[in-house]
PDB file of N, CA and C in Angstrom:
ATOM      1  N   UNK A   1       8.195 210.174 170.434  1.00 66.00           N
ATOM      2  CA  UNK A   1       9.371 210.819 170.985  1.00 66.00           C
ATOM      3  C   UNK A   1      10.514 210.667 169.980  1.00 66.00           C
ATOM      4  N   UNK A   2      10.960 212.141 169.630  1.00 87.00           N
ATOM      5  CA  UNK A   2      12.570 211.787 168.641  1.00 87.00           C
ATOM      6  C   UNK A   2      14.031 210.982 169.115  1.00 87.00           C
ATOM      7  N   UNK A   3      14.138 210.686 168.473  1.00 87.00           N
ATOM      8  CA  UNK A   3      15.623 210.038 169.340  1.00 87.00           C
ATOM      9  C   UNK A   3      16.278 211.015 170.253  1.00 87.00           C
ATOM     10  N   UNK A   4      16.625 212.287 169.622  1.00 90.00           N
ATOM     11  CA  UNK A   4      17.700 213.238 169.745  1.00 90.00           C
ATOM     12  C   UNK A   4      16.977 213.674 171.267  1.00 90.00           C
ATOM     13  N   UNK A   5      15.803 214.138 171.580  1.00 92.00           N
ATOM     14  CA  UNK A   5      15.289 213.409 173.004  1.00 92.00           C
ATOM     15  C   UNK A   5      15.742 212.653 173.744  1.00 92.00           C
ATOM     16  N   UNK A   6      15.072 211.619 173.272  1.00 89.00           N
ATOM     17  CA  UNK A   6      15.279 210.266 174.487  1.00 89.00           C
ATOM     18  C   UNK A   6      16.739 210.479 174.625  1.00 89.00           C
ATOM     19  N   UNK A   7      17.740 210.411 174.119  1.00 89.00           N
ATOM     20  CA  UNK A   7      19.065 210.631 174.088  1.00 89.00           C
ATOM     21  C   UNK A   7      19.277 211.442 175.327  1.00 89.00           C
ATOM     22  N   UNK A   8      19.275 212.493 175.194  1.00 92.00           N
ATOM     23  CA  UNK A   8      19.341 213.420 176.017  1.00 92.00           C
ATOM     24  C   UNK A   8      19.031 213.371 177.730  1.00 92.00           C
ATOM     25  N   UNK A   9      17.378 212.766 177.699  1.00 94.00           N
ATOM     26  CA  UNK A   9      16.552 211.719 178.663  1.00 94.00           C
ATOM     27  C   UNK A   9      18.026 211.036 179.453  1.00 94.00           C
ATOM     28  N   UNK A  10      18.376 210.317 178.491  1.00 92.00           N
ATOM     29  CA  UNK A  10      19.138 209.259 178.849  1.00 92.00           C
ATOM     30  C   UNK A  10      20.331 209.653 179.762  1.00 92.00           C
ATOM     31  N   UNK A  11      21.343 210.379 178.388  1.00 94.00           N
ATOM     32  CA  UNK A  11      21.986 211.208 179.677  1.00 94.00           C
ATOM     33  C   UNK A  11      22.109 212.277 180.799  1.00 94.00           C
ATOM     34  N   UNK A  12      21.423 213.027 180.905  1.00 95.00           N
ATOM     35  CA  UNK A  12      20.923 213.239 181.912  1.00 95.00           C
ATOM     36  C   UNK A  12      20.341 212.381 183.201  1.00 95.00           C
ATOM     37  N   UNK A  13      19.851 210.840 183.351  1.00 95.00           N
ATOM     38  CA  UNK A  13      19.558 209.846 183.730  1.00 95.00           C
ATOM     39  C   UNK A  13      21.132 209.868 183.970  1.00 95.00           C
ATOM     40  N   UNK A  14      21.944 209.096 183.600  1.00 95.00           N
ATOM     41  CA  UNK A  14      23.442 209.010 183.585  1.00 95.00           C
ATOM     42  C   UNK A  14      23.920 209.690 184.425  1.00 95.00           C
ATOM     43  N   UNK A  15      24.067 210.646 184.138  1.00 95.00           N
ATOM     44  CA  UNK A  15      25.100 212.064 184.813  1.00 95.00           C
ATOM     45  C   UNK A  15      24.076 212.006 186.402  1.00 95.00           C
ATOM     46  N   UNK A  16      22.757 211.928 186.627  1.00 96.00           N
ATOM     47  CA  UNK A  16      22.431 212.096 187.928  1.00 96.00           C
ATOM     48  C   UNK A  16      22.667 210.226 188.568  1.00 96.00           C
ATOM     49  N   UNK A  17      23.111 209.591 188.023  1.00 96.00           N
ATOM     50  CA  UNK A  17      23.223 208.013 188.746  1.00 96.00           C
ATOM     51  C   UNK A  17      24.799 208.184 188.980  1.00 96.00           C
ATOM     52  N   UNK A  18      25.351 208.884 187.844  1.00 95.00           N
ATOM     53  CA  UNK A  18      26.905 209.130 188.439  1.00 95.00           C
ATOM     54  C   UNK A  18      27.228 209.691 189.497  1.00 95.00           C
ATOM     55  N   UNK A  19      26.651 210.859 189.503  1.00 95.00           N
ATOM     56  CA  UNK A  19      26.463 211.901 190.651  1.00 95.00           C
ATOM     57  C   UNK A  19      25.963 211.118 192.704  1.00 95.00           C
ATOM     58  N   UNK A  20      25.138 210.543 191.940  1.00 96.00           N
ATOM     59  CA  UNK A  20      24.538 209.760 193.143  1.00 96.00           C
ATOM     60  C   UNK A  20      25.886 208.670 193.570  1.00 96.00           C
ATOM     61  N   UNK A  21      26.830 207.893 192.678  1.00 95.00           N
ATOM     62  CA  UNK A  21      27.851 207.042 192.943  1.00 95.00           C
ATOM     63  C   UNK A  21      28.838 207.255 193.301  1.00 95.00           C
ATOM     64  N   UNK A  22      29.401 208.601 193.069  1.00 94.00           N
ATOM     65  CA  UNK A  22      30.036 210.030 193.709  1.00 94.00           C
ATOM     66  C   UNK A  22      30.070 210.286 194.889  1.00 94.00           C
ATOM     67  N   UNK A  23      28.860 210.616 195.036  1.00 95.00           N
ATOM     68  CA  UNK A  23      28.561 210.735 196.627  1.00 95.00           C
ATOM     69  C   UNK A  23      28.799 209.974 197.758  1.00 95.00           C
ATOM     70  N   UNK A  24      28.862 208.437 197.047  1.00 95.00           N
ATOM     71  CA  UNK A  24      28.312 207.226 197.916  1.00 95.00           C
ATOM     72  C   UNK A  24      30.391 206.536 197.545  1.00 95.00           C
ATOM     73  N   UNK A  25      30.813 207.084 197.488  1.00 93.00           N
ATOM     74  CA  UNK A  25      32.036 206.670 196.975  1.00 93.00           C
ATOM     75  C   UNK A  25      33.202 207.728 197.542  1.00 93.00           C
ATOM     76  N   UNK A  26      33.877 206.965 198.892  1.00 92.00           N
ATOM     77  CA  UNK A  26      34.982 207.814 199.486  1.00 92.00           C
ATOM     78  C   UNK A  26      36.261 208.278 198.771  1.00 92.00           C
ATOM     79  N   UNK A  27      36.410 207.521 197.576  1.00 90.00           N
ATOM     80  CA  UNK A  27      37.651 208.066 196.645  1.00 90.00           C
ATOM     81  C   UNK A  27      37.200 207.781 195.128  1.00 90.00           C
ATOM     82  N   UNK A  28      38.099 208.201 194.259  1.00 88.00           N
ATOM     83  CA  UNK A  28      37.596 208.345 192.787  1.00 88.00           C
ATOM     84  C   UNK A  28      38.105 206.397 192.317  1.00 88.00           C
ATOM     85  N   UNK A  29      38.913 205.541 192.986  1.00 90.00           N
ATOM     86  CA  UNK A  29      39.061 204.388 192.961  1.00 90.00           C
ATOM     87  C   UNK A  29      37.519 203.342 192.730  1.00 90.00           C
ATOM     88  N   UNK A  30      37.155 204.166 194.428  1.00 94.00           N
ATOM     89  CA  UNK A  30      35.603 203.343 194.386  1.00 94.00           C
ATOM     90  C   UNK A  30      34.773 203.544 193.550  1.00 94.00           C
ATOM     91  N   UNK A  31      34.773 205.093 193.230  1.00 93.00           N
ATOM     92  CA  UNK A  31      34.132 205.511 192.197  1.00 93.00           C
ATOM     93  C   UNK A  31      33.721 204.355 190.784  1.00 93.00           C
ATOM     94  N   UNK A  32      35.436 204.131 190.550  1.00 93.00           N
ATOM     95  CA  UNK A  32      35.093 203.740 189.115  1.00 93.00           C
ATOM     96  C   UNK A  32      34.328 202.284 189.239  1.00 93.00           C
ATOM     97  N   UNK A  33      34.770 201.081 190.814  1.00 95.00           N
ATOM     98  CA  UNK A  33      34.415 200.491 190.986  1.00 95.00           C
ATOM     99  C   UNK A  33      32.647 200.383 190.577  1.00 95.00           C
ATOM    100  N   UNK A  34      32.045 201.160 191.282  1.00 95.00           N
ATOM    101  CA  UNK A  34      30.999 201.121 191.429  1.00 95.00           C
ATOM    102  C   UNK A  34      30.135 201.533 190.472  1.00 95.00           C
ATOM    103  N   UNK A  35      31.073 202.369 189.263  1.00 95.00           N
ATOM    104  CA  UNK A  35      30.419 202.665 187.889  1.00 95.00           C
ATOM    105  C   UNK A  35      30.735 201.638 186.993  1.00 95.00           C
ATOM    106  N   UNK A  36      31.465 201.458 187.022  1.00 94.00           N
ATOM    107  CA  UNK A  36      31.973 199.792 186.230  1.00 94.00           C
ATOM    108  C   UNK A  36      30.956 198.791 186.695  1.00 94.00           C
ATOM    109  N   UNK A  37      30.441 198.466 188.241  1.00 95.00           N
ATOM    110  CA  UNK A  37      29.439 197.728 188.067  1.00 95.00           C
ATOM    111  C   UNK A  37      28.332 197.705 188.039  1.00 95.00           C
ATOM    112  N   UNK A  38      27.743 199.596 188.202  1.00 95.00           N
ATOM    113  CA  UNK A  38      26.330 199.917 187.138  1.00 95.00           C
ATOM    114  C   UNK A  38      26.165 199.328 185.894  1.00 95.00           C
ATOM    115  N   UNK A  39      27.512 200.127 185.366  1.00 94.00           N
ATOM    116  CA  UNK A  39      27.247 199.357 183.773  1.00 94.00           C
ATOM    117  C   UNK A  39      26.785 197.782 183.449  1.00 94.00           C
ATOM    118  N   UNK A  40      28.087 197.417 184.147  1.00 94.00           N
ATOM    119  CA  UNK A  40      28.116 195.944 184.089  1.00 94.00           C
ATOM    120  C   UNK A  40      26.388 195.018 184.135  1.00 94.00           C
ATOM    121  N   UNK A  41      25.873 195.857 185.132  1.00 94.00           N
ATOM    122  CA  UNK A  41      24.623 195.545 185.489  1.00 94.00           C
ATOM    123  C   UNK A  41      23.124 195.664 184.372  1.00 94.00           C
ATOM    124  N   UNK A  42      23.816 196.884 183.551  1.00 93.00           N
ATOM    125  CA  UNK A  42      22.910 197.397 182.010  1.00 93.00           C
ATOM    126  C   UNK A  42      23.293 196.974 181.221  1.00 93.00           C
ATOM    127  N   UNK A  43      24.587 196.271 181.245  1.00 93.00           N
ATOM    128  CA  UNK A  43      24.842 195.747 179.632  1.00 93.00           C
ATOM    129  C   UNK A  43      24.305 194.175 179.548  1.00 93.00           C
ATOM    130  N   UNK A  44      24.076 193.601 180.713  1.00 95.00           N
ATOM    131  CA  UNK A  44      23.300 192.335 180.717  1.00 95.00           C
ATOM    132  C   UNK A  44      21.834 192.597 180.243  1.00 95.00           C
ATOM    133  N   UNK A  45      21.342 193.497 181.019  1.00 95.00           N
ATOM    134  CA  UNK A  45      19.632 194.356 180.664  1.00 95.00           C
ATOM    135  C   UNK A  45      19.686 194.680 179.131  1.00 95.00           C
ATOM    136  N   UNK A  46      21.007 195.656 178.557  1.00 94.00           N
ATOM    137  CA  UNK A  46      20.685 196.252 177.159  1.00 94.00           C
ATOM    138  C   UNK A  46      21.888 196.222 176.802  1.00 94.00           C
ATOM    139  N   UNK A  47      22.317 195.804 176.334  1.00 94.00           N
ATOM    140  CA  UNK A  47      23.602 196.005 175.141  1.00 94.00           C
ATOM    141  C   UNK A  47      24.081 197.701 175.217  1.00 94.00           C
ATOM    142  N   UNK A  48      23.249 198.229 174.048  1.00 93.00           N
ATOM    143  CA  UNK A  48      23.250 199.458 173.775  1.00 93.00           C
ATOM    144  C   UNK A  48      23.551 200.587 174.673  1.00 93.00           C
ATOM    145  N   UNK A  49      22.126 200.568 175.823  1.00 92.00           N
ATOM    146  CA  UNK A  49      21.908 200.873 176.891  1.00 92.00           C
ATOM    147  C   UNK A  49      23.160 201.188 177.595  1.00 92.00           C
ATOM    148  N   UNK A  50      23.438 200.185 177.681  1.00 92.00           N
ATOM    149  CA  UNK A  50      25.005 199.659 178.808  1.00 92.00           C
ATOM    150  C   UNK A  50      26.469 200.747 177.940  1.00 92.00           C
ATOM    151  N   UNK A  51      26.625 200.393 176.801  1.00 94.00           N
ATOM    152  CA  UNK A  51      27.649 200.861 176.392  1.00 94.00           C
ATOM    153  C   UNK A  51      27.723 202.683 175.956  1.00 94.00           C
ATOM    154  N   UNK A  52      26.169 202.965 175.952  1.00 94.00           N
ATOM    155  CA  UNK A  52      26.319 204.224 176.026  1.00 94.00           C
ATOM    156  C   UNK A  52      26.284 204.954 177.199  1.00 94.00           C
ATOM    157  N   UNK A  53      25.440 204.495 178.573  1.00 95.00           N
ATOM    158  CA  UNK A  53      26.197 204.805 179.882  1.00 95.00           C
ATOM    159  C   UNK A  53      27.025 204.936 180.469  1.00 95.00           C
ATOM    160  N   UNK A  54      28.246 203.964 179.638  1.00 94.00           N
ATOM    161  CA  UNK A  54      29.385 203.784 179.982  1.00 94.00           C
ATOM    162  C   UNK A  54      30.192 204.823 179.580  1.00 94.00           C
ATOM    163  N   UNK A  55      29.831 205.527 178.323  1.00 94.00           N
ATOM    164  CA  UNK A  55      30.332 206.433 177.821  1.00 94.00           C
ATOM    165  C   UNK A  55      30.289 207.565 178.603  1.00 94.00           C
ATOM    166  N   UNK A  56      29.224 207.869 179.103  1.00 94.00           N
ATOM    167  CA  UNK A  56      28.543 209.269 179.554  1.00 94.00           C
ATOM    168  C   UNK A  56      29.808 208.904 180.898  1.00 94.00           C
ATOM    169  N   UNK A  57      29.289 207.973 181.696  1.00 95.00           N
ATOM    170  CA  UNK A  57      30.456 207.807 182.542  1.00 95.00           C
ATOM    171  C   UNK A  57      31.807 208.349 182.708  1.00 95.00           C
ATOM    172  N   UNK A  58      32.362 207.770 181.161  1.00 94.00           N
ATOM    173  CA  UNK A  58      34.008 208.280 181.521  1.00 94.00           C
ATOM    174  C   UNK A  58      33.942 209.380 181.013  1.00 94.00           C
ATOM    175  N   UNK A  59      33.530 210.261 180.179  1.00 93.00           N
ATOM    176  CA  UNK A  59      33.377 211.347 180.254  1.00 93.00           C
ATOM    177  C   UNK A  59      33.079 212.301 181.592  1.00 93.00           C
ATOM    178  N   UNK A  60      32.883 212.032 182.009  1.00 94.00           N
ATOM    179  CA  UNK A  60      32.478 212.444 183.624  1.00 94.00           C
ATOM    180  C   UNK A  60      33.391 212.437 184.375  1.00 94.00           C
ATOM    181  N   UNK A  61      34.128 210.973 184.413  1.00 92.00           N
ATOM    182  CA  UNK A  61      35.149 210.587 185.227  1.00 92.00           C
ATOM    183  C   UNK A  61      36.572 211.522 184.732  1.00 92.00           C
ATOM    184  N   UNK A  62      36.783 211.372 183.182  1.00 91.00           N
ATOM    185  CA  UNK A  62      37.831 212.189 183.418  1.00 91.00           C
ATOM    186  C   UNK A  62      37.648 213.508 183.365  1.00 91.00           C
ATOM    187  N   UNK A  63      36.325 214.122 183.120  1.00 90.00           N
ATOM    188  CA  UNK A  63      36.302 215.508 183.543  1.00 90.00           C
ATOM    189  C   UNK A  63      36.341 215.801 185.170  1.00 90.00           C
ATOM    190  N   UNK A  64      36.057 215.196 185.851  1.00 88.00           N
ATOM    191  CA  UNK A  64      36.320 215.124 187.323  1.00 88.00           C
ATOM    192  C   UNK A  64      37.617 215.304 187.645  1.00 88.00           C
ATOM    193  N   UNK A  65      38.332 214.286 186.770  1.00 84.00           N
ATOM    194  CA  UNK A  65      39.732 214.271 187.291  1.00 84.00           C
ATOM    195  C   UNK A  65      40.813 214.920 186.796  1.00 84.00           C
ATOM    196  N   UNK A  66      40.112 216.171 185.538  1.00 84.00           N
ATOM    197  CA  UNK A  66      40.711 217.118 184.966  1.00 84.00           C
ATOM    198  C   UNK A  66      40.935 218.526 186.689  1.00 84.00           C
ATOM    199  N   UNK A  67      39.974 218.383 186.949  1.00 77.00           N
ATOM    200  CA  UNK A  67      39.529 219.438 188.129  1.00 77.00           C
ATOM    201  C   UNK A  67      39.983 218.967 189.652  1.00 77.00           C
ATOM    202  N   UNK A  68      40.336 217.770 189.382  1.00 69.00           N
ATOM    203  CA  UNK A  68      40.839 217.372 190.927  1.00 69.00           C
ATOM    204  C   UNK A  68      42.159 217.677 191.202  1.00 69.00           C
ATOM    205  N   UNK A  69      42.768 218.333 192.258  1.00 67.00           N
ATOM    206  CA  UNK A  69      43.609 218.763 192.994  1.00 67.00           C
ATOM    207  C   UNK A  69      45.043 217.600 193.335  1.00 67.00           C
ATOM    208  N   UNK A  70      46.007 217.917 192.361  1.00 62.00           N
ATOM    209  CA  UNK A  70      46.499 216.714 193.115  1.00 62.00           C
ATOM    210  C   UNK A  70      47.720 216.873 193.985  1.00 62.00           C
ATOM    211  N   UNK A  71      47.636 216.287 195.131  1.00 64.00           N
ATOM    212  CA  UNK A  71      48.419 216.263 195.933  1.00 64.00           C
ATOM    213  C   UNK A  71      49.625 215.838 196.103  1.00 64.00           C
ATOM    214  N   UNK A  72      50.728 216.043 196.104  1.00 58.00           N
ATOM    215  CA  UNK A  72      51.655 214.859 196.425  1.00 58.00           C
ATOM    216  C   UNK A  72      52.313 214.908 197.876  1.00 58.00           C
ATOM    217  N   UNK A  73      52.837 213.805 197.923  1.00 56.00           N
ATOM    218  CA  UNK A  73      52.845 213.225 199.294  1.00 56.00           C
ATOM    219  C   UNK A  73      54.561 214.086 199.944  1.00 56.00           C
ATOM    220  N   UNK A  74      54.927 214.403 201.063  1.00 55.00           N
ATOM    221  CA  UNK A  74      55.684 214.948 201.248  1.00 55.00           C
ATOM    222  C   UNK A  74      56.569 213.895 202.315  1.00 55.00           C
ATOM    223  N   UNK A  75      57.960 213.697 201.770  1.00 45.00           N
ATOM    224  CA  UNK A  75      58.824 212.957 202.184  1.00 45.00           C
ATOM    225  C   UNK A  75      59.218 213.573 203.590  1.00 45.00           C
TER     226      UNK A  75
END
Protein backbone atom coordinates (compact mmCIF):
# COMPACT_ATOMS: atom_id res chain seq x y z
CA UNK A 1 0.00 0.00 0.00
CA UNK A 2 1.45 3.68 -0.99
CA UNK A 3 1.48 6.13 1.63
CA UNK A 4 -0.48 8.74 -0.39
CA UNK A 5 -3.31 5.90 0.23
CA UNK A 6 -3.16 4.97 3.58
CA UNK A 7 -3.18 8.75 4.11
CA UNK A 8 -6.20 9.28 2.62
CA UNK A 9 -7.60 5.79 4.49
CA UNK A 10 -6.76 7.72 7.37
CA UNK A 11 -8.55 10.73 6.82
CA UNK A 12 -11.41 9.76 5.76
CA UNK A 13 -11.37 7.41 9.10
CA UNK A 14 -11.07 10.99 10.80
CA UNK A 15 -13.66 13.03 9.15
CA UNK A 16 -16.29 9.94 9.76
CA UNK A 17 -15.16 9.69 13.84
CA UNK A 18 -15.61 13.52 13.73
CA UNK A 19 -18.82 13.31 12.19
CA UNK A 20 -19.93 10.57 14.60
CA UNK A 21 -18.67 13.21 17.74
CA UNK A 22 -20.86 15.82 16.09
CA UNK A 23 -23.68 14.05 16.35
CA UNK A 24 -23.18 12.85 19.86
CA UNK A 25 -22.29 16.47 20.93
CA UNK A 26 -25.20 19.12 21.83
CA UNK A 27 -22.96 22.23 21.09
CA UNK A 28 -19.67 22.89 19.16
CA UNK A 29 -18.07 23.43 23.03
CA UNK A 30 -18.66 19.64 23.62
CA UNK A 31 -17.65 19.06 20.41
CA UNK A 32 -14.15 20.13 20.85
CA UNK A 33 -14.26 18.47 24.28
CA UNK A 34 -14.76 15.24 23.02
CA UNK A 35 -12.31 15.62 19.99
CA UNK A 36 -9.60 16.78 22.16
CA UNK A 37 -10.13 13.59 24.05
CA UNK A 38 -10.15 11.22 20.94
CA UNK A 39 -6.97 12.56 20.20
CA UNK A 40 -5.71 12.62 23.51
CA UNK A 41 -6.57 8.93 23.52
CA UNK A 42 -4.26 8.27 19.96
CA UNK A 43 -1.50 10.19 20.86
CA UNK A 44 -0.79 7.79 23.85
CA UNK A 45 -1.49 4.70 21.11
CA UNK A 46 0.68 6.72 18.24
CA UNK A 47 2.42 9.82 18.36
CA UNK A 48 2.04 10.45 14.70
CA UNK A 49 -1.29 8.93 14.48
CA UNK A 50 -2.59 11.32 17.18
CA UNK A 51 -1.16 14.53 15.81
CA UNK A 52 -2.32 14.03 12.40
CA UNK A 53 -6.00 13.38 13.54
CA UNK A 54 -5.78 16.21 15.32
CA UNK A 55 -5.15 18.06 12.36
CA UNK A 56 -7.90 16.64 10.19
CA UNK A 57 -9.97 17.66 13.26
CA UNK A 58 -9.48 21.35 13.36
CA UNK A 59 -9.75 21.62 10.00
CA UNK A 60 -13.19 20.41 10.28
CA UNK A 61 -13.89 22.31 13.29
CA UNK A 62 -13.18 25.54 11.85
CA UNK A 63 -14.75 24.76 8.64
CA UNK A 64 -17.91 24.05 10.62
CA UNK A 65 -17.67 27.15 12.25
CA UNK A 66 -16.99 29.10 9.05
CA UNK A 67 -20.80 27.92 8.11
CA UNK A 68 -22.39 28.26 11.46
CA UNK A 69 -25.01 30.86 11.90
CA UNK A 70 -24.32 33.19 14.49
CA UNK A 71 -26.71 34.45 16.62
CA UNK A 72 -26.67 37.18 18.91
CA UNK A 73 -28.52 37.49 21.88
CA UNK A 74 -31.20 40.25 22.00
CA UNK A 75 -31.27 42.69 24.96
Amino acid sequence: MDYEKFRLQVRDLATKAYKDLKEESKDYGELRQKCKKYCTGLLYRDKDMGNYVKGCFEKLFIHDLRDAQITHLSD
